Amino acid sequence: MKSADHGAGATDPSSNEAEYLKHRTLQRGAAGWVLLAGLGVAYVISGDFAGWNLGLAEGGWGGLLIAFVLMGIMYTCMVFGLAEMSSSLPTAGAGYAFARRALGPLGGYATGIAVLIEYAVAPAAIATFIGGYIEALGLFGLTNSWPVYLVTYVLFIGIHLRGVGEALKIMFAITAVAVVALVAVVIGLLPKFDPAKLFDIVPDGSAGSSAFLPMGISGVLAALVYGIWFFLAVEGVPLAAEESADPKKDMPKGIIVAVVILVVFGALMLVLVPGAAGSQAMSTSDNPLPEAIRLAYGGNTLLADFINYAGLAGLVASFFSIIYAYSRQLFALSRAGYLPKWLSLTGSRRTPYWALIVPGTIGFLLAAMTQDGALLINIAVFGATVSYVLLNLSHIVLRIKEPELERGYRTPGGIATTSVALVLSAVAVVATFVVDVFAASITAGIFGAAIAYYWFYSRHRIVTGSPDEEFAKLALAEAELK
């Protein structure tokens, strides 16, 4: 099936378009703003349990603190922009659809691919942390975690195949357990907090190094990647637009509540965990929260075991929810013809089964072959930061090009807010190269191959009747009328 990309070499779909879209339909009305806020927290909450602490080895506590503040500002400003765009353009394409309307087909596709890289690789990184937590508990006598990765992918993809309503409710329940665990960490570590332990990493003598910045100014840039891990994927909430009850009202409320919760918990973990157990000890840990409890109390405790088990809930919540995110982004790109169309087929339960299974298989193989959470974090973050540049740019362009566009929510500060996020996201792109040139190069290679696929093949086969493309056609028609 072919359709126009507003360019040469393409034909418009005809009578078979309705039949095409009939097999690519999601379940509507499955989520209100509370479930959407829970989805936003679920995407990210694993970042509080593991991964962020690796930034202590890159920039020390001071470097990671600055990175957290900068990335917290970036995400908060960006979320305000996303809240506006999702209230105006509520489709499953989310970031791709926003950029498609603002920047054209290539800009939309590039944004969608960057998001897809992020969401396809992030669960693989989280799977390695799930394996680390299970090994720390001594469960099943495992010495290699690949069976954990396999069971995790099969189980949670299977739940998603059952239906979005069931998946979101289970996700919400798991996230609630994880939130309880974080509250327990705060209560347990607060009496053991010692500010001196934040600064126990010995300065390495680099330019500007000190007890506060043991790796100097360059350590701040290197730590930005791990500052992002506190928030990575919260921007995926708008991907649920076609399955929400009232996207114009629910989307802004859900995503803003989510980012506020994440800022609070991220700040608490950053201060209390190394402040009770020491930054040096936490800088290399695969399971920092229960390990911090054990170090703070001089041995194993019931609280540490509870955090260890509940920490699995946090990791599972993010793993589970990002599977949802990658499937919806892949579904939207495929439905519109940018990627192979069979990937967007939905079954009797209105779930995109190939869009769930194919990235899940790739993610499992990545986790099993590398078993390197830090490498996978860096690949995911590179994709994310590229998408953030394009998303913030899209908000600015839409405000300038379409000031009369109906908006259910308006970003406080307008384009000044998203301009701050744009600058910080561009800095974050540079930071990925500082931390890991190899990971950034891998991601750039995948991104380049995807752009070549678009340029030589899929741009001539766009399905103009898909919802995301319909929004773009409306904008074009309105511009022509004016």
Coordinates of C-alpha atoms in Angstrom, one line a residue:
M1 CA 0.0 0.0 0.0
K2 CA 1.4 3.4 -1.0
S3 CA 0.5 6.9 -0.3
A4 CA 1.8 10.4 -0.8
D5 CA 4.6 12.1 1.1
H6 CA 3.5 15.4 -0.5
G7 CA 6.2 14.6 -3.1
A8 CA 6.8 12.8 -6.3
G9 CA 6.7 9.0 -6.9
A10 CA 3.8 8.2 -4.5
T11 CA 0.1 7.5 -4.9
D12 CA -2.8 8.1 -2.6
P13 CA -4.5 5.1 -0.9
S14 CA -8.0 4.4 -2.0
S15 CA -10.8 2.0 -0.9
N16 CA -8.5 -0.4 0.9
E17 CA -7.3 2.3 3.4
A18 CA -10.2 1.7 5.8
E19 CA -9.4 -2.0 5.8
Y20 CA -5.7 -1.3 6.3
L21 CA -6.4 0.9 9.4
K22 CA -9.0 -1.6 10.7
H23 CA -6.2 -4.0 11.5
R24 CA -4.1 -1.3 13.1
T25 CA -6.4 0.1 15.9
L26 CA -5.7 0.5 19.6
Q27 CA -8.1 0.2 22.5
R28 CA -9.5 3.7 23.4
G29 CA -10.5 5.0 26.8
A30 CA -8.2 2.6 28.8
A31 CA -6.4 5.3 30.9
G32 CA -7.3 8.4 32.8
W33 CA -4.8 11.0 34.2
V34 CA -4.0 8.9 37.3
L35 CA -3.0 5.9 35.3
L36 CA -1.0 8.2 33.0
A37 CA 0.8 9.7 35.9
G38 CA 1.5 6.2 37.1
L39 CA 2.8 5.3 33.7
G40 CA 5.1 8.2 33.7
V41 CA 6.6 7.3 37.1
A42 CA 6.7 3.6 36.1
Y43 CA 8.8 4.5 33.0
V44 CA 11.5 6.0 35.1
I45 CA 11.4 4.6 38.6
S46 CA 14.0 2.0 38.0
G47 CA 16.4 4.9 37.6
D48 CA 16.1 5.5 41.3
F49 CA 17.0 1.9 42.1
A50 CA 20.1 1.4 39.9
G51 CA 22.1 3.1 37.2
W52 CA 22.2 6.7 38.5
N53 CA 24.9 5.8 41.0
L54 CA 27.4 5.0 38.2
G55 CA 27.6 8.7 37.7
L56 CA 29.4 9.0 41.0
A57 CA 32.4 7.3 39.4
E58 CA 32.3 9.8 36.6
G59 CA 31.9 13.1 38.4
G60 CA 31.8 12.4 42.1
W61 CA 28.8 13.5 44.2
G62 CA 29.1 17.2 43.3
G63 CA 29.4 16.4 39.6
L64 CA 26.3 14.2 39.7
L65 CA 24.4 16.8 41.8
I66 CA 25.0 19.4 39.2
A67 CA 24.1 17.0 36.4
F68 CA 20.9 16.1 38.3
V69 CA 19.9 19.8 38.7
L70 CA 20.6 20.6 35.0
M71 CA 18.8 17.5 33.7
G72 CA 15.9 18.1 36.1
I73 CA 15.5 21.6 34.7
M74 CA 15.8 20.2 31.1
Y75 CA 13.1 17.5 31.7
T76 CA 10.7 19.8 33.6
C77 CA 10.9 22.5 30.8
M78 CA 10.5 19.8 28.1
V79 CA 7.6 18.2 29.8
F80 CA 5.7 21.5 29.9
G81 CA 6.2 21.6 26.1
L82 CA 5.2 18.0 25.7
A83 CA 2.1 18.6 27.8
E84 CA 1.0 21.4 25.3
M85 CA 1.8 19.4 22.2
S86 CA 0.1 16.2 23.5
S87 CA -3.1 18.2 24.3
S88 CA -3.0 19.6 20.7
L89 CA -2.0 16.4 18.8
P90 CA -3.2 13.4 20.7
T91 CA -2.0 10.4 18.7
A92 CA 0.0 7.2 19.4
G93 CA 2.9 8.7 17.5
A94 CA 3.6 11.3 20.2
G95 CA 7.1 12.6 19.7
Y96 CA 7.1 11.5 16.0
A97 CA 3.7 13.1 15.4
F98 CA 4.7 16.4 17.1
A99 CA 7.9 16.6 15.0
R100 CA 6.1 15.5 11.9
R101 CA 3.8 18.4 12.1
A102 CA 6.5 20.9 13.0
L103 CA 9.5 19.7 11.1
G104 CA 8.1 17.7 8.2
P105 CA 8.3 14.0 7.3
L106 CA 12.0 13.6 7.7
G107 CA 12.1 15.5 11.0
G108 CA 9.2 13.4 12.3
Y109 CA 10.8 10.1 11.2
A110 CA 14.2 11.1 12.7
T111 CA 12.5 11.9 16.0
G112 CA 10.6 8.6 16.0
I113 CA 13.7 6.6 15.3
A114 CA 15.6 8.4 18.1
V115 CA 12.8 7.6 20.5
L116 CA 12.6 4.0 19.3
I117 CA 16.4 3.5 19.9
E118 CA 15.9 4.8 23.4
Y119 CA 12.9 2.6 24.2
A120 CA 14.2 -0.5 22.6
V121 CA 17.6 -0.4 24.4
A122 CA 16.5 0.9 27.8
P123 CA 14.7 -2.3 28.8
A124 CA 17.8 -4.3 28.0
A125 CA 19.8 -2.1 30.4
I126 CA 17.1 -2.6 33.0
A127 CA 17.1 -6.3 32.5
T128 CA 20.8 -6.4 33.5
F129 CA 20.0 -4.6 36.7
I130 CA 17.1 -7.0 37.4
G131 CA 19.6 -9.8 37.1
G132 CA 22.0 -8.0 39.5
Y133 CA 19.2 -7.6 42.1
I134 CA 18.3 -11.3 41.8
E135 CA 21.9 -12.4 42.1
A136 CA 22.3 -10.2 45.2
L137 CA 19.3 -12.1 46.7
G138 CA 21.0 -15.4 45.9
L139 CA 17.8 -16.6 44.1
F140 CA 17.9 -19.8 41.9
G141 CA 21.6 -20.2 42.4
L142 CA 22.3 -18.2 39.2
T143 CA 25.8 -17.4 38.1
N144 CA 24.7 -16.0 34.7
S145 CA 21.7 -13.8 34.4
W146 CA 20.6 -14.5 30.8
P147 CA 17.8 -16.8 31.9
V148 CA 16.4 -13.9 34.0
Y149 CA 16.5 -11.7 31.0
L150 CA 14.6 -14.3 28.9
V151 CA 11.9 -14.9 31.5
T152 CA 11.5 -11.2 32.1
Y153 CA 10.9 -10.4 28.4
V154 CA 8.6 -13.4 27.8
L155 CA 6.5 -12.8 30.9
F156 CA 5.9 -9.1 30.5
I157 CA 5.5 -9.0 26.7
G158 CA 2.9 -11.8 27.3
I159 CA 1.0 -9.5 29.7
H160 CA 1.0 -6.7 27.2
L161 CA -0.4 -9.0 24.6
R162 CA -3.4 -9.6 26.8
G163 CA -4.5 -6.0 26.5
V164 CA -3.5 -2.4 27.4
G165 CA -6.1 -2.0 30.3
E166 CA -4.8 -5.0 32.1
A167 CA -1.2 -4.0 31.5
L168 CA -1.6 -0.5 32.8
K169 CA -3.4 -1.6 36.0
I170 CA -0.7 -4.2 36.7
M171 CA 2.0 -1.6 36.0
F172 CA 0.3 0.8 38.4
A173 CA 0.3 -1.8 41.2
I174 CA 3.9 -2.7 40.7
T175 CA 4.9 1.0 40.6
A176 CA 3.0 1.5 43.9
V177 CA 5.1 -1.2 45.5
A178 CA 8.3 0.5 44.2
V179 CA 7.2 3.8 45.6
V180 CA 6.7 2.2 49.0
A181 CA 10.2 0.8 48.8
L182 CA 11.6 4.3 48.1
V183 CA 9.8 5.7 51.1
A184 CA 11.2 2.9 53.2
V185 CA 14.8 3.8 51.9
V186 CA 14.2 7.4 53.0
I187 CA 13.0 6.4 56.4
G188 CA 15.8 3.9 56.9
L189 CA 18.7 6.0 55.7
L190 CA 17.7 9.4 57.1
P191 CA 19.1 8.6 60.7
K192 CA 22.4 7.3 59.1
F193 CA 23.0 10.4 56.9
D194 CA 26.5 11.9 57.2
P195 CA 27.3 14.8 54.9
A196 CA 31.0 13.8 55.0
K197 CA 30.3 10.5 53.2
L198 CA 29.1 12.4 50.1
F199 CA 32.6 13.6 49.5
D200 CA 34.7 10.5 50.2
I201 CA 35.9 10.1 46.6
V202 CA 39.6 11.2 46.4
P203 CA 40.1 14.1 43.9
D204 CA 42.0 12.8 40.8
G205 CA 44.0 16.0 40.3
S206 CA 42.2 17.0 37.0
A207 CA 41.4 20.7 36.3
G208 CA 39.1 22.1 38.9
S209 CA 39.1 18.9 41.0
S210 CA 38.1 19.2 44.7
A211 CA 36.3 17.2 47.4
F212 CA 33.0 18.5 45.8
L213 CA 34.1 17.8 42.2
P214 CA 36.7 15.0 42.5
M215 CA 36.9 14.6 38.7
G216 CA 36.9 18.4 38.1
I217 CA 34.7 20.3 35.6
S218 CA 34.9 17.5 33.0
G219 CA 33.3 15.2 35.5
V220 CA 30.1 17.2 35.4
L221 CA 29.8 16.7 31.7
A222 CA 30.5 13.0 32.0
A223 CA 27.9 12.7 34.8
L224 CA 25.1 14.3 32.7
V225 CA 24.3 10.9 31.2
Y226 CA 23.6 9.5 34.6
G227 CA 21.6 12.6 35.6
I228 CA 19.4 11.8 32.7
W229 CA 18.8 8.2 34.1
F230 CA 16.8 9.8 36.9
F231 CA 14.2 10.9 34.3
L232 CA 14.8 8.9 31.1
A233 CA 11.5 7.9 29.3
V234 CA 9.0 10.1 31.2
E235 CA 8.5 11.8 27.8
G236 CA 6.8 8.6 26.7
V237 CA 3.5 9.4 28.5
P238 CA 2.0 11.0 25.3
L239 CA 2.4 7.6 23.5
A240 CA -0.8 6.5 25.4
A241 CA -2.8 9.3 23.8
E242 CA -5.0 7.1 21.6
E243 CA -5.7 4.8 24.5
S244 CA -6.6 7.5 27.1
A245 CA -10.0 8.7 28.1
D246 CA -9.6 12.4 27.5
P247 CA -6.1 13.2 26.1
K248 CA -6.6 16.9 25.9
K249 CA -7.1 17.1 29.7
D250 CA -5.5 13.9 31.0
M251 CA -2.2 14.1 29.1
P252 CA -0.9 17.4 30.5
K253 CA -2.0 16.6 34.1
G254 CA -0.6 13.0 34.0
I255 CA 2.9 13.9 32.6
I256 CA 3.4 17.0 34.9
V257 CA 2.4 15.1 38.0
A258 CA 4.8 12.3 37.0
V259 CA 7.8 14.6 36.5
V260 CA 7.2 16.3 39.9
I261 CA 7.2 12.9 41.7
L262 CA 10.4 11.9 39.9
V263 CA 12.2 15.1 40.8
V264 CA 11.4 14.6 44.5
F265 CA 12.4 10.9 44.7
G266 CA 15.5 11.4 42.5
A267 CA 16.7 14.2 44.9
L268 CA 16.1 12.0 47.9
M269 CA 18.0 9.1 46.5
L270 CA 20.9 11.2 45.3
V271 CA 21.4 12.8 48.8
L272 CA 20.5 9.9 51.2
V273 CA 22.0 6.8 49.5
P274 CA 25.7 8.1 49.2
G275 CA 25.2 10.2 52.3
A276 CA 24.6 7.1 54.4
A277 CA 26.8 4.5 52.6
G278 CA 29.5 6.7 51.0
S279 CA 29.8 7.9 47.4
Q280 CA 32.9 5.7 46.7
A281 CA 31.1 2.5 47.7
M282 CA 27.9 3.4 45.8
S283 CA 29.8 4.3 42.6
T284 CA 30.2 0.7 41.4
S285 CA 27.2 -1.0 42.9
D286 CA 24.7 -3.0 40.8
N287 CA 22.1 -2.8 43.6
P288 CA 22.9 0.5 45.4
L289 CA 19.7 0.9 47.6
P290 CA 19.8 -2.4 49.5
E291 CA 23.6 -2.3 49.6
A292 CA 23.4 1.2 51.1
I293 CA 21.1 -0.1 53.9
R294 CA 23.5 -3.0 54.6
L295 CA 26.6 -0.7 54.8
A296 CA 24.8 1.9 56.9
Y297 CA 23.6 -0.7 59.4
G298 CA 26.8 -2.8 59.4
G299 CA 25.2 -5.9 57.9
N300 CA 22.1 -7.5 56.5
T301 CA 18.8 -6.4 57.9
L302 CA 15.1 -7.1 57.2
L303 CA 14.8 -3.6 55.7
A304 CA 17.7 -4.4 53.3
D305 CA 16.0 -7.6 52.2
F306 CA 12.7 -5.8 51.8
I307 CA 14.3 -3.1 49.7
N308 CA 16.0 -5.7 47.6
Y309 CA 12.8 -7.5 46.8
A310 CA 10.8 -4.3 46.4
G311 CA 13.6 -2.9 44.3
L312 CA 12.8 -5.6 41.8
A313 CA 9.3 -4.1 41.6
G314 CA 10.9 -0.7 40.7
L315 CA 13.0 -2.3 38.0
V316 CA 10.1 -4.4 36.7
A317 CA 7.8 -1.4 36.6
S318 CA 10.2 0.5 34.3
F319 CA 10.9 -2.6 32.2
F320 CA 7.2 -3.3 31.9
S321 CA 6.2 0.2 31.0
I322 CA 9.0 0.9 28.5
I323 CA 7.9 -2.2 26.6
Y324 CA 4.6 -0.5 26.2
A325 CA 6.4 2.7 25.0
Y326 CA 8.5 1.0 22.4
S327 CA 5.6 -0.9 21.0
R328 CA 3.5 2.2 20.6
Q329 CA 6.3 4.2 18.9
L330 CA 7.0 1.3 16.6
F331 CA 3.3 0.8 15.9
A332 CA 2.8 4.5 14.9
L333 CA 5.9 4.6 12.6
S334 CA 4.9 1.4 11.0
R335 CA 1.2 2.3 10.6
A336 CA 2.2 5.4 8.8
G337 CA 4.5 3.5 6.5
Y338 CA 7.8 4.8 7.7
L339 CA 8.8 1.3 8.8
P340 CA 7.5 -2.1 7.5
K341 CA 3.8 -2.1 7.7
W342 CA 3.4 -5.6 9.2
L343 CA 4.9 -4.3 12.4
S344 CA 1.7 -2.3 13.2
L345 CA -0.8 -5.2 12.9
T346 CA -3.0 -5.5 16.0
G347 CA -4.8 -8.6 17.2
S348 CA -8.3 -9.2 18.6
R349 CA -7.3 -7.5 21.9
R350 CA -6.1 -4.4 20.0
T351 CA -2.5 -4.8 20.9
P352 CA 0.3 -4.5 18.3
Y353 CA 1.8 -7.9 18.7
W354 CA 4.8 -7.6 16.3
A355 CA 5.6 -4.2 17.7
L356 CA 5.9 -5.9 21.1
I357 CA 7.8 -9.0 20.0
V358 CA 10.4 -7.8 17.6
P359 CA 12.1 -5.1 19.7
G360 CA 11.7 -7.4 22.7
T361 CA 13.7 -10.1 20.9
I362 CA 16.4 -7.5 20.0
G363 CA 16.5 -6.2 23.6
F364 CA 16.9 -9.7 25.0
L365 CA 19.8 -10.5 22.6
L366 CA 21.5 -7.1 23.6
A367 CA 21.2 -7.9 27.3
A368 CA 22.4 -11.5 27.0
M369 CA 25.3 -10.7 24.7
T370 CA 26.6 -7.6 26.5
Q371 CA 25.5 -8.0 30.1
D372 CA 26.7 -4.5 30.4
G373 CA 24.1 -2.1 31.9
A374 CA 26.4 1.0 31.6
L375 CA 27.0 0.4 27.9
L376 CA 23.3 0.0 27.2
I377 CA 22.4 3.0 29.3
N378 CA 24.7 5.1 27.1
I379 CA 23.2 3.8 23.9
A380 CA 19.7 4.5 25.2
V381 CA 20.6 8.0 26.4
F382 CA 22.2 8.9 23.1
G383 CA 18.9 8.1 21.3
A384 CA 17.0 10.0 24.0
T385 CA 19.1 13.2 23.8
V386 CA 18.8 13.4 20.0
S387 CA 15.0 13.1 20.4
Y388 CA 14.9 15.8 23.1
V389 CA 16.6 18.3 20.8
L390 CA 14.0 17.6 18.1
L391 CA 11.1 17.6 20.5
N392 CA 12.0 20.9 22.0
L393 CA 12.6 22.4 18.6
S394 CA 9.2 21.1 17.5
H395 CA 7.4 23.0 20.3
I396 CA 9.2 26.2 19.3
V397 CA 8.5 25.8 15.6
L398 CA 4.8 25.0 16.3
R399 CA 4.4 28.0 18.4
I400 CA 5.8 30.2 15.7
K401 CA 4.2 28.5 12.7
E402 CA 0.8 27.7 14.2
P403 CA 0.0 30.3 16.9
E404 CA -3.7 29.7 16.3
L405 CA -3.5 25.9 16.8
E406 CA -6.1 24.8 19.4
R407 CA -4.2 23.9 22.6
G408 CA -5.8 22.3 25.6
Y409 CA -2.8 23.4 27.7
R410 CA -0.2 26.1 27.2
T411 CA 3.4 25.9 28.3
P412 CA 4.3 28.3 31.1
G413 CA 6.8 30.8 29.6
G414 CA 6.1 29.6 26.1
I415 CA 9.1 29.1 23.8
A416 CA 11.5 30.5 26.4
T417 CA 10.8 27.4 28.5
T418 CA 11.5 24.9 25.7
S419 CA 14.5 27.0 24.6
V420 CA 16.1 26.3 27.9
A421 CA 15.4 22.6 27.4
L422 CA 16.7 22.7 23.9
V423 CA 20.1 24.2 24.9
L424 CA 20.5 21.7 27.8
S425 CA 19.5 18.7 25.6
A426 CA 22.1 19.7 23.0
V427 CA 24.7 19.8 25.8
A428 CA 23.5 16.3 26.8
V429 CA 24.1 15.0 23.3
V430 CA 27.7 16.1 23.5
A431 CA 28.0 14.5 26.9
T432 CA 27.2 11.1 25.5
F433 CA 30.4 11.2 23.5
V434 CA 32.4 12.3 26.5
V435 CA 31.3 9.3 28.5
D436 CA 31.4 6.6 25.8
V437 CA 32.4 7.2 22.2
F438 CA 31.9 3.6 21.4
A439 CA 28.2 3.5 22.5
A440 CA 27.5 6.8 20.9
S441 CA 29.1 5.6 17.6
I442 CA 27.0 2.5 17.6
T443 CA 23.8 4.5 18.1
A444 CA 24.8 7.0 15.5
G445 CA 25.4 4.1 13.0
I446 CA 21.9 2.7 13.7
F447 CA 20.4 6.1 13.3
G448 CA 22.2 6.7 10.0
A449 CA 21.0 3.3 8.6
A450 CA 17.4 4.2 9.6
I451 CA 17.6 7.6 7.8
A452 CA 19.0 5.8 4.7
Y453 CA 16.0 3.4 4.8
Y454 CA 13.7 6.4 4.9
W455 CA 15.4 8.3 2.1
F456 CA 15.7 5.5 -0.4
Y457 CA 12.6 3.5 0.4
S458 CA 9.9 4.4 2.9
R459 CA 9.4 8.1 2.1
H460 CA 7.7 7.0 -1.1
R461 CA 5.3 4.7 0.8
I462 CA 3.8 6.9 3.5
V463 CA 0.2 6.1 4.5
T464 CA -1.4 9.5 4.4
G465 CA -4.6 8.2 6.0
S466 CA -2.9 7.2 9.3
P467 CA -3.9 9.5 12.3
D468 CA -0.4 11.0 12.7
E469 CA -0.2 11.9 9.0
E470 CA -3.8 13.2 9.0
F471 CA -2.7 15.8 11.6
A472 CA 0.1 16.9 9.2
K473 CA -2.3 17.1 6.3
L474 CA -4.7 19.3 8.2
A475 CA -1.8 21.7 8.9
L476 CA -0.8 21.7 5.3
A477 CA -4.5 22.4 4.2
E478 CA -4.8 25.2 6.7
A479 CA -1.6 26.8 5.5
E480 CA -2.8 26.6 1.8
L481 CA -6.1 28.2 2.8
K482 CA -4.3 31.1 4.4

